[in-house]
Protein backbone atom coordinates (compact mmCIF):
# COMPACT_ATOMS: atom_id res chain seq x y z
CA UNK A 1 0.00 0.00 0.00
CA UNK A 2 1.26 3.45 -0.81
CA UNK A 3 0.48 6.37 1.48
CA UNK A 4 0.46 10.00 0.41
CA UNK A 5 -0.24 12.26 3.38
CA UNK A 6 -0.90 15.98 3.81
CA UNK A 7 -2.15 18.11 6.70
CA UNK A 8 -4.23 21.07 5.62
CA UNK A 9 -6.99 23.41 6.64
CA UNK A 10 -10.46 22.71 5.31
CA UNK A 11 -11.78 25.36 2.94
CA UNK A 12 -15.21 25.43 4.60
CA UNK A 13 -14.01 25.82 8.20
CA UNK A 14 -10.98 26.46 10.35
CA UNK A 15 -10.61 22.74 11.07
CA UNK A 16 -7.34 21.05 10.21
CA UNK A 17 -7.39 17.60 8.67
CA UNK A 18 -4.93 14.91 7.68
CA UNK A 19 -5.61 13.44 4.25
CA UNK A 20 -4.18 10.05 3.31
CA UNK A 21 -4.61 8.56 -0.13
CA UNK A 22 -2.87 5.95 -2.17
CA UNK A 23 -2.93 2.65 -3.97
CA UNK A 24 -3.87 -0.58 -2.19
CA UNK A 25 -2.08 -3.32 -4.11
CA UNK A 26 -3.81 -6.34 -2.51
CA UNK A 27 -7.28 -4.88 -3.14
CA UNK A 28 -6.22 -3.36 -6.47
CA UNK A 29 -7.94 -0.05 -5.79
CA UNK A 30 -7.36 3.49 -4.60
CA UNK A 31 -8.28 4.58 -1.11
CA UNK A 32 -8.91 7.85 0.71
CA UNK A 33 -9.11 8.53 4.45
CA UNK A 34 -9.55 11.97 6.02
CA UNK A 35 -8.99 12.52 9.75
CA UNK A 36 -9.62 15.56 11.91
CA UNK A 37 -6.19 16.74 13.01
CA UNK A 38 -6.08 16.50 16.82
CA UNK A 39 -5.11 19.47 18.96
CA UNK A 40 -1.39 19.79 19.67
CA UNK A 41 -0.25 17.20 22.19
CA UNK A 42 -3.12 14.77 21.57
CA UNK A 43 -2.96 11.53 19.62
CA UNK A 44 -5.15 10.37 16.76
CA UNK A 45 -8.48 8.84 17.58
CA UNK A 46 -10.36 6.71 15.05
CA UNK A 47 -13.55 8.48 16.11
CA UNK A 48 -12.12 11.55 14.38
CA UNK A 49 -12.46 10.05 10.90
CA UNK A 50 -14.19 12.51 8.59
CA UNK A 51 -14.24 10.13 5.61
CA UNK A 52 -13.05 6.61 4.87
CA UNK A 53 -13.56 4.76 1.62
CA UNK A 54 -14.17 1.64 3.76
CA UNK A 55 -17.43 3.25 4.91
CA UNK A 56 -18.40 4.33 1.39
CA UNK A 57 -19.81 1.44 -0.65
CA UNK A 58 -19.98 3.64 -3.76
CA UNK A 59 -16.17 4.02 -3.72
CA UNK A 60 -15.48 0.35 -4.53
CA UNK A 61 -13.59 0.14 -7.80
CA UNK A 62 -13.72 3.90 -8.36
CA UNK A 63 -10.86 5.92 -9.79
CA UNK A 64 -9.13 8.97 -8.41
CA UNK A 65 -11.69 11.35 -9.91
CA UNK A 66 -14.30 9.96 -7.50
CA UNK A 67 -12.03 10.61 -4.52
CA UNK A 68 -11.12 14.09 -5.78
CA UNK A 69 -14.80 14.92 -5.80
CA UNK A 70 -15.25 13.54 -2.26
CA UNK A 71 -12.25 15.53 -1.00
CA UNK A 72 -13.51 18.77 -2.55
CA UNK A 73 -17.02 18.25 -1.13
CA UNK A 74 -15.39 17.94 2.29
CA UNK A 75 -13.44 21.18 1.79
CA UNK A 76 -10.07 19.50 1.28
CA UNK A 77 -7.95 21.01 -1.47
CA UNK A 78 -5.53 18.10 -1.88
CA UNK A 79 -2.40 19.03 -3.86
CA UNK A 80 -2.33 17.80 -7.47
CA UNK A 81 1.09 16.25 -6.85
CA UNK A 82 -0.52 13.75 -4.45
CA UNK A 83 -3.12 12.69 -7.00
CA UNK A 84 -0.44 12.24 -9.67
CA UNK A 85 1.73 10.22 -7.28
CA UNK A 86 -1.17 7.90 -6.34
CA UNK A 87 -1.92 7.38 -10.04
CA UNK A 88 1.72 6.46 -10.68
CA UNK A 89 1.63 4.07 -7.73
CA UNK A 90 -1.16 2.16 -9.46
CA UNK A 91 0.76 2.12 -12.73
CA UNK A 92 3.82 0.59 -10.99
CA UNK A 93 1.80 -1.38 -8.39
CA UNK A 94 3.76 0.26 -5.55
CA UNK A 95 3.78 -1.00 -1.96
CA UNK A 96 5.46 0.18 1.25
CA UNK A 97 5.83 3.80 0.20
CA UNK A 98 5.04 6.71 2.51
CA UNK A 99 5.29 10.33 1.36
CA UNK A 100 4.42 13.44 3.39
CA UNK A 101 3.53 16.67 1.57
CA UNK A 102 3.19 20.34 2.43
CA UNK A 103 -0.22 21.90 1.67
CA UNK A 104 1.19 23.37 -1.55
CA UNK A 105 2.25 19.90 -2.75
CA UNK A 106 5.98 19.85 -2.06
CA UNK A 107 7.40 16.58 -0.75
CA UNK A 108 8.51 16.97 2.87
CA UNK A 109 9.53 13.39 3.69
CA UNK A 110 9.61 10.11 1.85
CA UNK A 111 10.11 6.60 3.24
CSV table of C-alpha atoms in Angstrom, one decimal:
chain,number,residue,atom,x,y,z
A,1,UNK,CA,0.0,0.0,0.0
A,2,UNK,CA,1.3,3.5,-0.8
A,3,UNK,CA,0.5,6.4,1.5
A,4,UNK,CA,0.5,10.0,0.4
A,5,UNK,CA,-0.2,12.3,3.4
A,6,UNK,CA,-0.9,16.0,3.8
A,7,UNK,CA,-2.1,18.1,6.7
A,8,UNK,CA,-4.2,21.1,5.6
A,9,UNK,CA,-7.0,23.4,6.6
A,10,UNK,CA,-10.5,22.7,5.3
A,11,UNK,CA,-11.8,25.4,2.9
A,12,UNK,CA,-15.2,25.4,4.6
A,13,UNK,CA,-14.0,25.8,8.2
A,14,UNK,CA,-11.0,26.5,10.4
A,15,UNK,CA,-10.6,22.7,11.1
A,16,UNK,CA,-7.3,21.1,10.2
A,17,UNK,CA,-7.4,17.6,8.7
A,18,UNK,CA,-4.9,14.9,7.7
A,19,UNK,CA,-5.6,13.4,4.3
A,20,UNK,CA,-4.2,10.1,3.3
A,21,UNK,CA,-4.6,8.6,-0.1
A,22,UNK,CA,-2.9,5.9,-2.2
A,23,UNK,CA,-2.9,2.6,-4.0
A,24,UNK,CA,-3.9,-0.6,-2.2
A,25,UNK,CA,-2.1,-3.3,-4.1
A,26,UNK,CA,-3.8,-6.3,-2.5
A,27,UNK,CA,-7.3,-4.9,-3.1
A,28,UNK,CA,-6.2,-3.4,-6.5
A,29,UNK,CA,-7.9,0.0,-5.8
A,30,UNK,CA,-7.4,3.5,-4.6
A,31,UNK,CA,-8.3,4.6,-1.1
A,32,UNK,CA,-8.9,7.9,0.7
A,33,UNK,CA,-9.1,8.5,4.5
A,34,UNK,CA,-9.5,12.0,6.0
A,35,UNK,CA,-9.0,12.5,9.7
A,36,UNK,CA,-9.6,15.6,11.9
A,37,UNK,CA,-6.2,16.7,13.0
A,38,UNK,CA,-6.1,16.5,16.8
A,39,UNK,CA,-5.1,19.5,19.0
A,40,UNK,CA,-1.4,19.8,19.7
A,41,UNK,CA,-0.3,17.2,22.2
A,42,UNK,CA,-3.1,14.8,21.6
A,43,UNK,CA,-3.0,11.5,19.6
A,44,UNK,CA,-5.2,10.4,16.8
A,45,UNK,CA,-8.5,8.8,17.6
A,46,UNK,CA,-10.4,6.7,15.0
A,47,UNK,CA,-13.6,8.5,16.1
A,48,UNK,CA,-12.1,11.5,14.4
A,49,UNK,CA,-12.5,10.0,10.9
A,50,UNK,CA,-14.2,12.5,8.6
A,51,UNK,CA,-14.2,10.1,5.6
A,52,UNK,CA,-13.1,6.6,4.9
A,53,UNK,CA,-13.6,4.8,1.6
A,54,UNK,CA,-14.2,1.6,3.8
A,55,UNK,CA,-17.4,3.2,4.9
A,56,UNK,CA,-18.4,4.3,1.4
A,57,UNK,CA,-19.8,1.4,-0.6
A,58,UNK,CA,-20.0,3.6,-3.8
A,59,UNK,CA,-16.2,4.0,-3.7
A,60,UNK,CA,-15.5,0.4,-4.5
A,61,UNK,CA,-13.6,0.1,-7.8
A,62,UNK,CA,-13.7,3.9,-8.4
A,63,UNK,CA,-10.9,5.9,-9.8
A,64,UNK,CA,-9.1,9.0,-8.4
A,65,UNK,CA,-11.7,11.4,-9.9
A,66,UNK,CA,-14.3,10.0,-7.5
A,67,UNK,CA,-12.0,10.6,-4.5
A,68,UNK,CA,-11.1,14.1,-5.8
A,69,UNK,CA,-14.8,14.9,-5.8
A,70,UNK,CA,-15.2,13.5,-2.3
A,71,UNK,CA,-12.3,15.5,-1.0
A,72,UNK,CA,-13.5,18.8,-2.6
A,73,UNK,CA,-17.0,18.3,-1.1
A,74,UNK,CA,-15.4,17.9,2.3
A,75,UNK,CA,-13.4,21.2,1.8
A,76,UNK,CA,-10.1,19.5,1.3
A,77,UNK,CA,-7.9,21.0,-1.5
A,78,UNK,CA,-5.5,18.1,-1.9
A,79,UNK,CA,-2.4,19.0,-3.9
A,80,UNK,CA,-2.3,17.8,-7.5
A,81,UNK,CA,1.1,16.3,-6.8
A,82,UNK,CA,-0.5,13.8,-4.4
A,83,UNK,CA,-3.1,12.7,-7.0
A,84,UNK,CA,-0.4,12.2,-9.7
A,85,UNK,CA,1.7,10.2,-7.3
A,86,UNK,CA,-1.2,7.9,-6.3
A,87,UNK,CA,-1.9,7.4,-10.0
A,88,UNK,CA,1.7,6.5,-10.7
A,89,UNK,CA,1.6,4.1,-7.7
A,90,UNK,CA,-1.2,2.2,-9.5
A,91,UNK,CA,0.8,2.1,-12.7
A,92,UNK,CA,3.8,0.6,-11.0
A,93,UNK,CA,1.8,-1.4,-8.4
A,94,UNK,CA,3.8,0.3,-5.6
A,95,UNK,CA,3.8,-1.0,-2.0
A,96,UNK,CA,5.5,0.2,1.3
A,97,UNK,CA,5.8,3.8,0.2
A,98,UNK,CA,5.0,6.7,2.5
A,99,UNK,CA,5.3,10.3,1.4
A,100,UNK,CA,4.4,13.4,3.4
A,101,UNK,CA,3.5,16.7,1.6
A,102,UNK,CA,3.2,20.3,2.4
A,103,UNK,CA,-0.2,21.9,1.7
A,104,UNK,CA,1.2,23.4,-1.5
A,105,UNK,CA,2.2,19.9,-2.8
A,106,UNK,CA,6.0,19.8,-2.1
A,107,UNK,CA,7.4,16.6,-0.7
A,108,UNK,CA,8.5,17.0,2.9
A,109,UNK,CA,9.5,13.4,3.7
A,110,UNK,CA,9.6,10.1,1.9
A,111,UNK,CA,10.1,6.6,3.2
